[in-house]
Amino acid sequence: GDSVTQMEGPVTLSEEAFLTINCTYTATGYPSLFWYVQYPGEGLQLLLKATKADDKGSNKGFEATYRKETTSFHLEKGSVQVSDSAVYFCALSPIQGAQKLVFGQGTRLTINP
Amino acid sequence: DVKVTQSSRYLVKRTGEKVFLECVQDMDHENMFWYRQDPGLGLRLIYFSYDVKMKEKGDIPEGYSVSREKKERFSLILESASTNQTSMYLCASSLPDSYYGYTFGSGTRLTVV
């Protein structure tokens, strides 16, 4: 079945460090891919999205590129801030018309000043 | 601003009580979801509704029921609360195709004592 695998956390970085959170997926067909962010005590918010191979989603300095050849959608940011501390979820929409997203387990990120 | 509103941010209930968690969305979305989130377990789908009065069990429906009498409102019911239902509960809504992603509420942190 369809699945999403994220790198295990927690991840701890210093402010201004480069961030990568790995996400790989298994799906039949051509899924859409998402990154959601959950700040402490809050619900999830859509961070970025890509709908086809080689698309790059970007928002708030974060980027992720849909790589069909490696079935990956890694999240990157060039210089993290303390305010980026949150839990990050990778997700996919399996096929057109699918009703439910498939979520990864989430990766907790802590940025130290 | 479009919203999914969960009626309580924090709730403390006693074992054996009947508990209602309410969720309202203003986006005219067909689909609504209830998840629970526990450390190390990610998001687990409890129930899903794709139309008024229509529902589908998710991965962990035991001990829960749901009600959707109006399109905008989706209620999660704990028939007899137990301590192992202490958790963060997240409501989400979406269009029929998950390609468009979900909009989440802010969550309800339920403690059963």
PDB file of C-alpha atoms in Angstrom:
ATOM      1  CA  GLY A   1       0.000   0.000   0.000  1.00  0.00           C
ATOM      2  CA  ASP A   2       0.908   3.667  -0.062  1.00  0.00           C
ATOM      3  CA  SER A   3       3.262   4.841   2.658  1.00  0.00           C
ATOM      4  CA  VAL A   4       5.505   7.701   3.739  1.00  0.00           C
ATOM      5  CA  THR A   5       8.757   7.304   5.652  1.00  0.00           C
ATOM      6  CA  GLN A   6      10.402  10.241   7.391  1.00  0.00           C
ATOM      7  CA  MET A   7      13.757  10.444   9.066  1.00  0.00           C
ATOM      8  CA  GLU A   8      13.481   9.742  12.733  1.00  0.00           C
ATOM      9  CA  GLY A   9      13.758  12.563  15.159  1.00  0.00           C
ATOM     10  CA  PRO A  10      14.273  14.398  17.211  1.00  0.00           C
ATOM     11  CA  VAL A  11      16.548  16.669  15.221  1.00  0.00           C
ATOM     12  CA  THR A  12      18.418  19.393  17.092  1.00  0.00           C
ATOM     13  CA  LEU A  13      20.292  22.160  15.310  1.00  0.00           C
ATOM     14  CA  SER A  14      21.819  25.504  16.112  1.00  0.00           C
ATOM     15  CA  GLU A  15      20.353  28.706  14.744  1.00  0.00           C
ATOM     16  CA  GLU A  16      21.464  29.487  11.159  1.00  0.00           C
ATOM     17  CA  ALA A  17      22.311  25.840  10.438  1.00  0.00           C
ATOM     18  CA  PHE A  18      21.239  24.113   7.224  1.00  0.00           C
ATOM     19  CA  LEU A  19      18.254  21.817   7.597  1.00  0.00           C
ATOM     20  CA  THR A  20      17.322  18.664   5.746  1.00  0.00           C
ATOM     21  CA  ILE A  21      14.472  16.406   6.810  1.00  0.00           C
ATOM     22  CA  ASN A  22      14.273  13.309   4.641  1.00  0.00           C
ATOM     23  CA  CYS A  23      11.012  11.949   3.287  1.00  0.00           C
ATOM     24  CA  THR A  24      10.575   8.995   0.955  1.00  0.00           C
ATOM     25  CA  TYR A  25       7.356   7.491  -0.255  1.00  0.00           C
ATOM     26  CA  THR A  26       5.821   4.398  -1.789  1.00  0.00           C
ATOM     27  CA  ALA A  27       2.828   4.878  -4.038  1.00  0.00           C
ATOM     28  CA  THR A  28       1.290   3.558  -7.216  1.00  0.00           C
ATOM     29  CA  GLY A  29       0.708   6.173  -9.845  1.00  0.00           C
ATOM     30  CA  TYR A  30       1.607   9.812  -9.426  1.00  0.00           C
ATOM     31  CA  PRO A  31       0.874  11.127  -5.945  1.00  0.00           C
ATOM     32  CA  SER A  32       0.821  14.721  -4.775  1.00  0.00           C
ATOM     33  CA  LEU A  33       3.225  15.454  -1.937  1.00  0.00           C
ATOM     34  CA  PHE A  34       2.898  17.766   1.045  1.00  0.00           C
ATOM     35  CA  TRP A  35       4.812  19.064   4.026  1.00  0.00           C
ATOM     36  CA  TYR A  36       2.814  20.131   7.061  1.00  0.00           C
ATOM     37  CA  VAL A  37       4.188  21.908  10.136  1.00  0.00           C
ATOM     38  CA  GLN A  38       2.844  21.745  13.681  1.00  0.00           C
ATOM     39  CA  TYR A  39       4.017  24.423  16.095  1.00  0.00           C
ATOM     40  CA  PRO A  40       3.867  23.633  19.825  1.00  0.00           C
ATOM     41  CA  GLY A  41       0.301  23.286  21.082  1.00  0.00           C
ATOM     42  CA  GLU A  42      -1.211  23.868  17.640  1.00  0.00           C
ATOM     43  CA  GLY A  43      -2.785  21.912  14.806  1.00  0.00           C
ATOM     44  CA  LEU A  44      -1.042  21.163  11.524  1.00  0.00           C
ATOM     45  CA  GLN A  45      -0.594  23.831   8.864  1.00  0.00           C
ATOM     46  CA  LEU A  46       0.222  23.268   5.224  1.00  0.00           C
ATOM     47  CA  LEU A  47       3.811  24.381   4.630  1.00  0.00           C
ATOM     48  CA  LEU A  48       4.277  23.490   0.961  1.00  0.00           C
ATOM     49  CA  LYS A  49       3.085  21.168  -1.759  1.00  0.00           C
ATOM     50  CA  ALA A  50       4.178  19.672  -5.092  1.00  0.00           C
ATOM     51  CA  THR A  51       1.900  17.905  -7.525  1.00  0.00           C
ATOM     52  CA  LYS A  52       4.161  16.423 -10.203  1.00  0.00           C
ATOM     53  CA  ALA A  53       7.698  15.222 -10.781  1.00  0.00           C
ATOM     54  CA  ASP A  54      10.429  17.896 -10.580  1.00  0.00           C
ATOM     55  CA  ASP A  55       8.021  20.431  -9.061  1.00  0.00           C
ATOM     56  CA  LYS A  56       9.532  22.474  -6.260  1.00  0.00           C
ATOM     57  CA  GLY A  57       7.309  23.640  -3.434  1.00  0.00           C
ATOM     58  CA  SER A  58       8.501  26.574  -1.347  1.00  0.00           C
ATOM     59  CA  ASN A  59       7.274  28.696   1.550  1.00  0.00           C
ATOM     60  CA  LYS A  60       8.826  30.663   4.453  1.00  0.00           C
ATOM     61  CA  GLY A  61      12.333  29.798   3.242  1.00  0.00           C
ATOM     62  CA  PHE A  62      11.607  26.065   3.126  1.00  0.00           C
ATOM     63  CA  GLU A  63      11.850  24.096  -0.108  1.00  0.00           C
ATOM     64  CA  ALA A  64      11.175  20.552  -1.252  1.00  0.00           C
ATOM     65  CA  THR A  65      11.552  19.018  -4.718  1.00  0.00           C
ATOM     66  CA  TYR A  66       9.431  16.119  -5.955  1.00  0.00           C
ATOM     67  CA  ARG A  67      11.928  13.485  -7.114  1.00  0.00           C
ATOM     68  CA  LYS A  68      10.174  10.631  -8.844  1.00  0.00           C
ATOM     69  CA  GLU A  69      13.370   8.733  -9.630  1.00  0.00           C
ATOM     70  CA  THR A  70      14.263   8.488  -5.932  1.00  0.00           C
ATOM     71  CA  THR A  71      10.645   8.654  -4.639  1.00  0.00           C
ATOM     72  CA  SER A  72      11.671  11.450  -2.297  1.00  0.00           C
ATOM     73  CA  PHE A  73      10.456  14.849  -1.133  1.00  0.00           C
ATOM     74  CA  HIS A  74      13.123  16.101   1.279  1.00  0.00           C
ATOM     75  CA  LEU A  75      12.489  19.328   3.172  1.00  0.00           C
ATOM     76  CA  GLU A  76      15.341  21.871   3.225  1.00  0.00           C
ATOM     77  CA  LYS A  77      16.020  25.291   4.647  1.00  0.00           C
ATOM     78  CA  GLY A  78      19.259  27.185   4.285  1.00  0.00           C
ATOM     79  CA  SER A  79      19.317  28.935   7.664  1.00  0.00           C
ATOM     80  CA  VAL A  80      16.960  27.873  10.434  1.00  0.00           C
ATOM     81  CA  GLN A  81      15.635  30.066  13.217  1.00  0.00           C
ATOM     82  CA  VAL A  82      14.481  29.286  16.728  1.00  0.00           C
ATOM     83  CA  SER A  83      10.928  29.933  15.524  1.00  0.00           C
ATOM     84  CA  ASP A  84      11.222  26.945  13.137  1.00  0.00           C
ATOM     85  CA  SER A  85      11.111  24.588  16.116  1.00  0.00           C
ATOM     86  CA  ALA A  86       8.107  22.378  15.411  1.00  0.00           C
ATOM     87  CA  VAL A  87       7.035  18.925  14.260  1.00  0.00           C
ATOM     88  CA  TYR A  88       7.150  18.415  10.493  1.00  0.00           C
ATOM     89  CA  PHE A  89       4.953  15.886   8.683  1.00  0.00           C
ATOM     90  CA  CYS A  90       5.420  14.618   5.157  1.00  0.00           C
ATOM     91  CA  ALA A  91       2.231  13.381   3.448  1.00  0.00           C
ATOM     92  CA  LEU A  92       0.958  12.154   0.114  1.00  0.00           C
ATOM     93  CA  SER A  93      -2.320  12.110  -1.760  1.00  0.00           C
ATOM     94  CA  PRO A  94      -2.162   8.714  -3.485  1.00  0.00           C
ATOM     95  CA  ILE A  95      -4.058   9.185  -6.740  1.00  0.00           C
ATOM     96  CA  GLN A  96      -6.490  11.618  -8.190  1.00  0.00           C
ATOM     97  CA  GLY A  97      -9.787  11.195  -6.409  1.00  0.00           C
ATOM     98  CA  ALA A  98      -8.283   9.639  -3.286  1.00  0.00           C
ATOM     99  CA  GLN A  99     -10.099  10.915  -0.227  1.00  0.00           C
ATOM    100  CA  LYS A 100      -7.417  10.533   2.416  1.00  0.00           C
ATOM    101  CA  LEU A 101      -3.867  11.708   2.864  1.00  0.00           C
ATOM    102  CA  VAL A 102      -1.182   9.268   3.973  1.00  0.00           C
ATOM    103  CA  PHE A 103       1.055  10.807   6.662  1.00  0.00           C
ATOM    104  CA  GLY A 104       4.570  10.067   7.797  1.00  0.00           C
ATOM    105  CA  GLN A 105       5.327   9.732  11.492  1.00  0.00           C
ATOM    106  CA  GLY A 106       6.498  13.295  11.921  1.00  0.00           C
ATOM    107  CA  THR A 107       9.941  14.682  12.758  1.00  0.00           C
ATOM    108  CA  ARG A 108      10.445  16.909  15.789  1.00  0.00           C
ATOM    109  CA  LEU A 109      12.868  19.761  15.126  1.00  0.00           C
ATOM    110  CA  THR A 110      14.425  21.867  17.882  1.00  0.00           C
ATOM    111  CA  ILE A 111      16.542  24.900  17.067  1.00  0.00           C
ATOM    112  CA  ASN A 112      18.845  26.204  19.797  1.00  0.00           C
ATOM    113  CA  PRO A 113      19.910  29.865  19.886  1.00  0.00           C
TER     114      PRO A 113
ATOM    115  CA  ASP B   1      -9.807  33.482   6.734  1.00  0.00           C
ATOM    116  CA  VAL B   2     -11.092  29.938   6.285  1.00  0.00           C
ATOM    117  CA  LYS B   3     -11.175  27.924   9.424  1.00  0.00           C
ATOM    118  CA  VAL B   4     -11.641  24.680  11.214  1.00  0.00           C
ATOM    119  CA  THR B   5     -12.645  25.417  14.791  1.00  0.00           C
ATOM    120  CA  GLN B   6     -12.443  22.939  17.634  1.00  0.00           C
ATOM    121  CA  SER B   7     -14.589  23.949  20.553  1.00  0.00           C
ATOM    122  CA  SER B   8     -12.058  23.371  23.337  1.00  0.00           C
ATOM    123  CA  ARG B   9      -8.268  23.674  23.469  1.00  0.00           C
ATOM    124  CA  TYR B  10      -7.984  21.834  26.783  1.00  0.00           C
ATOM    125  CA  LEU B  11     -10.411  19.465  28.414  1.00  0.00           C
ATOM    126  CA  VAL B  12     -10.222  17.437  31.614  1.00  0.00           C
ATOM    127  CA  LYS B  13     -12.776  14.671  32.122  1.00  0.00           C
ATOM    128  CA  ARG B  14     -13.291  11.844  34.577  1.00  0.00           C
ATOM    129  CA  THR B  15     -13.111   8.160  33.743  1.00  0.00           C
ATOM    130  CA  GLY B  16     -16.481   6.860  32.593  1.00  0.00           C
ATOM    131  CA  GLU B  17     -17.836  10.230  31.485  1.00  0.00           C
ATOM    132  CA  LYS B  18     -19.363  10.681  28.053  1.00  0.00           C
ATOM    133  CA  VAL B  19     -17.259  13.244  26.215  1.00  0.00           C
ATOM    134  CA  PHE B  20     -18.136  15.297  23.141  1.00  0.00           C
ATOM    135  CA  LEU B  21     -15.475  16.966  21.015  1.00  0.00           C
ATOM    136  CA  GLU B  22     -16.904  19.402  18.500  1.00  0.00           C
ATOM    137  CA  CYS B  23     -15.463  20.566  15.203  1.00  0.00           C
ATOM    138  CA  VAL B  24     -16.904  23.165  12.844  1.00  0.00           C
ATOM    139  CA  GLN B  25     -15.599  24.223   9.424  1.00  0.00           C
ATOM    140  CA  ASP B  26     -16.656  27.185   7.318  1.00  0.00           C
ATOM    141  CA  MET B  27     -15.269  26.070   3.953  1.00  0.00           C
ATOM    142  CA  ASP B  28     -18.223  23.970   2.757  1.00  0.00           C
ATOM    143  CA  HIS B  29     -15.919  20.938   2.680  1.00  0.00           C
ATOM    144  CA  GLU B  30     -17.457  17.525   2.078  1.00  0.00           C
ATOM    145  CA  ASN B  31     -14.857  15.547   4.024  1.00  0.00           C
ATOM    146  CA  MET B  32     -14.096  15.763   7.711  1.00  0.00           C
ATOM    147  CA  PHE B  33     -11.681  13.742   9.819  1.00  0.00           C
ATOM    148  CA  TRP B  34     -10.823  13.022  13.430  1.00  0.00           C
ATOM    149  CA  TYR B  35      -7.251  12.043  14.333  1.00  0.00           C
ATOM    150  CA  ARG B  36      -5.509  11.437  17.596  1.00  0.00           C
ATOM    151  CA  GLN B  37      -1.866  12.274  18.085  1.00  0.00           C
ATOM    152  CA  ASP B  38       0.365  10.591  20.650  1.00  0.00           C
ATOM    153  CA  PRO B  39       4.132  10.879  21.108  1.00  0.00           C
ATOM    154  CA  GLY B  40       5.952   8.434  18.890  1.00  0.00           C
ATOM    155  CA  LEU B  41       2.782   7.254  17.149  1.00  0.00           C
ATOM    156  CA  GLY B  42       2.191  10.079  14.696  1.00  0.00           C
ATOM    157  CA  LEU B  43      -1.346  10.790  13.516  1.00  0.00           C
ATOM    158  CA  ARG B  44      -3.871   7.985  13.716  1.00  0.00           C
ATOM    159  CA  LEU B  45      -7.220   8.265  11.968  1.00  0.00           C
ATOM    160  CA  ILE B  46     -10.207   7.573  14.208  1.00  0.00           C
ATOM    161  CA  TYR B  47     -13.134   8.317  11.876  1.00  0.00           C
ATOM    162  CA  PHE B  48     -13.775   9.941   8.554  1.00  0.00           C
ATOM    163  CA  SER B  49     -16.985  11.437   7.134  1.00  0.00           C
ATOM    164  CA  TYR B  50     -17.489  12.119   3.428  1.00  0.00           C
ATOM    165  CA  ASP B  51     -21.008  13.534   3.629  1.00  0.00           C
ATOM    166  CA  VAL B  52     -23.747  14.382   6.080  1.00  0.00           C
ATOM    167  CA  LYS B  53     -24.698  11.279   8.073  1.00  0.00           C
ATOM    168  CA  MET B  54     -22.003   9.247   6.267  1.00  0.00           C
ATOM    169  CA  LYS B  55     -18.997   7.919   8.127  1.00  0.00           C
ATOM    170  CA  GLU B  56     -16.218   5.429   7.783  1.00  0.00           C
ATOM    171  CA  LYS B  57     -14.054   3.838  10.461  1.00  0.00           C
ATOM    172  CA  GLY B  58     -10.433   4.748  10.503  1.00  0.00           C
ATOM    173  CA  ASP B  59      -7.532   2.848  11.999  1.00  0.00           C
ATOM    174  CA  ILE B  60      -8.520   3.116  15.676  1.00  0.00           C
ATOM    175  CA  PRO B  61     -12.310   3.520  16.020  1.00  0.00           C
ATOM    176  CA  GLU B  62     -12.709   1.420  19.173  1.00  0.00           C
ATOM    177  CA  GLY B  63     -14.140   3.400  22.054  1.00  0.00           C
ATOM    178  CA  TYR B  64     -15.238   6.261  19.797  1.00  0.00           C
ATOM    179  CA  SER B  65     -18.276   7.213  17.749  1.00  0.00           C
ATOM    180  CA  VAL B  66     -19.021  10.206  15.550  1.00  0.00           C
ATOM    181  CA  SER B  67     -21.948  12.295  14.437  1.00  0.00           C
ATOM    182  CA  ARG B  68     -22.381  14.467  11.381  1.00  0.00           C
ATOM    183  CA  GLU B  69     -25.868  15.918  11.232  1.00  0.00           C
ATOM    184  CA  LYS B  70     -24.856  19.066   9.354  1.00  0.00           C
ATOM    185  CA  LYS B  71     -22.196  19.509   6.711  1.00  0.00           C
ATOM    186  CA  GLU B  72     -20.172  21.973   8.738  1.00  0.00           C
ATOM    187  CA  ARG B  73     -20.088  20.081  12.029  1.00  0.00           C
ATOM    188  CA  PHE B  74     -18.389  16.802  12.935  1.00  0.00           C
ATOM    189  CA  SER B  75     -18.511  15.556  16.497  1.00  0.00           C
ATOM    190  CA  LEU B  76     -16.337  12.927  18.130  1.00  0.00           C
ATOM    191  CA  ILE B  77     -17.919  11.066  21.037  1.00  0.00           C
ATOM    192  CA  LEU B  78     -16.125   9.081  23.704  1.00  0.00           C
ATOM    193  CA  GLU B  79     -18.910   6.908  25.041  1.00  0.00           C
ATOM    194  CA  SER B  80     -17.167   6.134  28.331  1.00  0.00           C
ATOM    195  CA  ALA B  81     -13.861   7.942  28.662  1.00  0.00           C
ATOM    196  CA  SER B  82     -10.849   5.980  29.806  1.00  0.00           C
ATOM    197  CA  THR B  83      -7.359   7.094  30.809  1.00  0.00           C
ATOM    198  CA  ASN B  84      -5.872   5.579  27.636  1.00  0.00           C
ATOM    199  CA  GLN B  85      -7.884   8.106  25.647  1.00  0.00           C
ATOM    200  CA  THR B  86      -5.824  10.929  27.085  1.00  0.00           C
ATOM    201  CA  SER B  87      -4.404  12.474  23.931  1.00  0.00           C
ATOM    202  CA  MET B  88      -4.328  15.375  21.498  1.00  0.00           C
ATOM    203  CA  TYR B  89      -7.329  15.223  19.150  1.00  0.00           C
ATOM    204  CA  LEU B  90      -7.148  16.916  15.767  1.00  0.00           C
ATOM    205  CA  CYS B  91     -10.032  17.638  13.424  1.00  0.00           C
ATOM    206  CA  ALA B  92      -9.485  18.304   9.717  1.00  0.00           C
ATOM    207  CA  SER B  93     -11.605  19.013   6.667  1.00  0.00           C
ATOM    208  CA  SER B  94     -11.031  18.782   2.936  1.00  0.00           C
ATOM    209  CA  LEU B  95     -12.596  18.768  -0.481  1.00  0.00           C
ATOM    210  CA  PRO B  96     -13.515  15.296  -1.788  1.00  0.00           C
ATOM    211  CA  ASP B  97     -10.107  14.906  -3.448  1.00  0.00           C
ATOM    212  CA  SER B  98      -7.180  14.874  -1.003  1.00  0.00           C
ATOM    213  CA  TYR B  99      -5.069  16.387  -3.817  1.00  0.00           C
ATOM    214  CA  TYR B 100      -6.053  19.737  -2.296  1.00  0.00           C
ATOM    215  CA  GLY B 101      -4.789  18.813   1.161  1.00  0.00           C
ATOM    216  CA  TYR B 102      -6.456  19.174   4.532  1.00  0.00           C
ATOM    217  CA  THR B 103      -7.196  22.146   6.767  1.00  0.00           C
ATOM    218  CA  PHE B 104      -6.672  21.331  10.425  1.00  0.00           C
ATOM    219  CA  GLY B 105      -8.130  22.755  13.602  1.00  0.00           C
ATOM    220  CA  SER B 106      -5.928  23.818  16.513  1.00  0.00           C
ATOM    221  CA  GLY B 107      -6.496  20.607  18.403  1.00  0.00           C
ATOM    222  CA  THR B 108      -8.056  19.609  21.714  1.00  0.00           C
ATOM    223  CA  ARG B 109      -5.814  18.253  24.413  1.00  0.00           C
ATOM    224  CA  LEU B 110      -7.972  15.855  26.409  1.00  0.00           C
ATOM    225  CA  THR B 111      -6.920  14.522  29.776  1.00  0.00           C
ATOM    226  CA  VAL B 112      -8.970  11.729  31.343  1.00  0.00           C
ATOM    227  CA  VAL B 113      -8.394  11.336  35.078  1.00  0.00           C
TER     228      VAL B 113
END
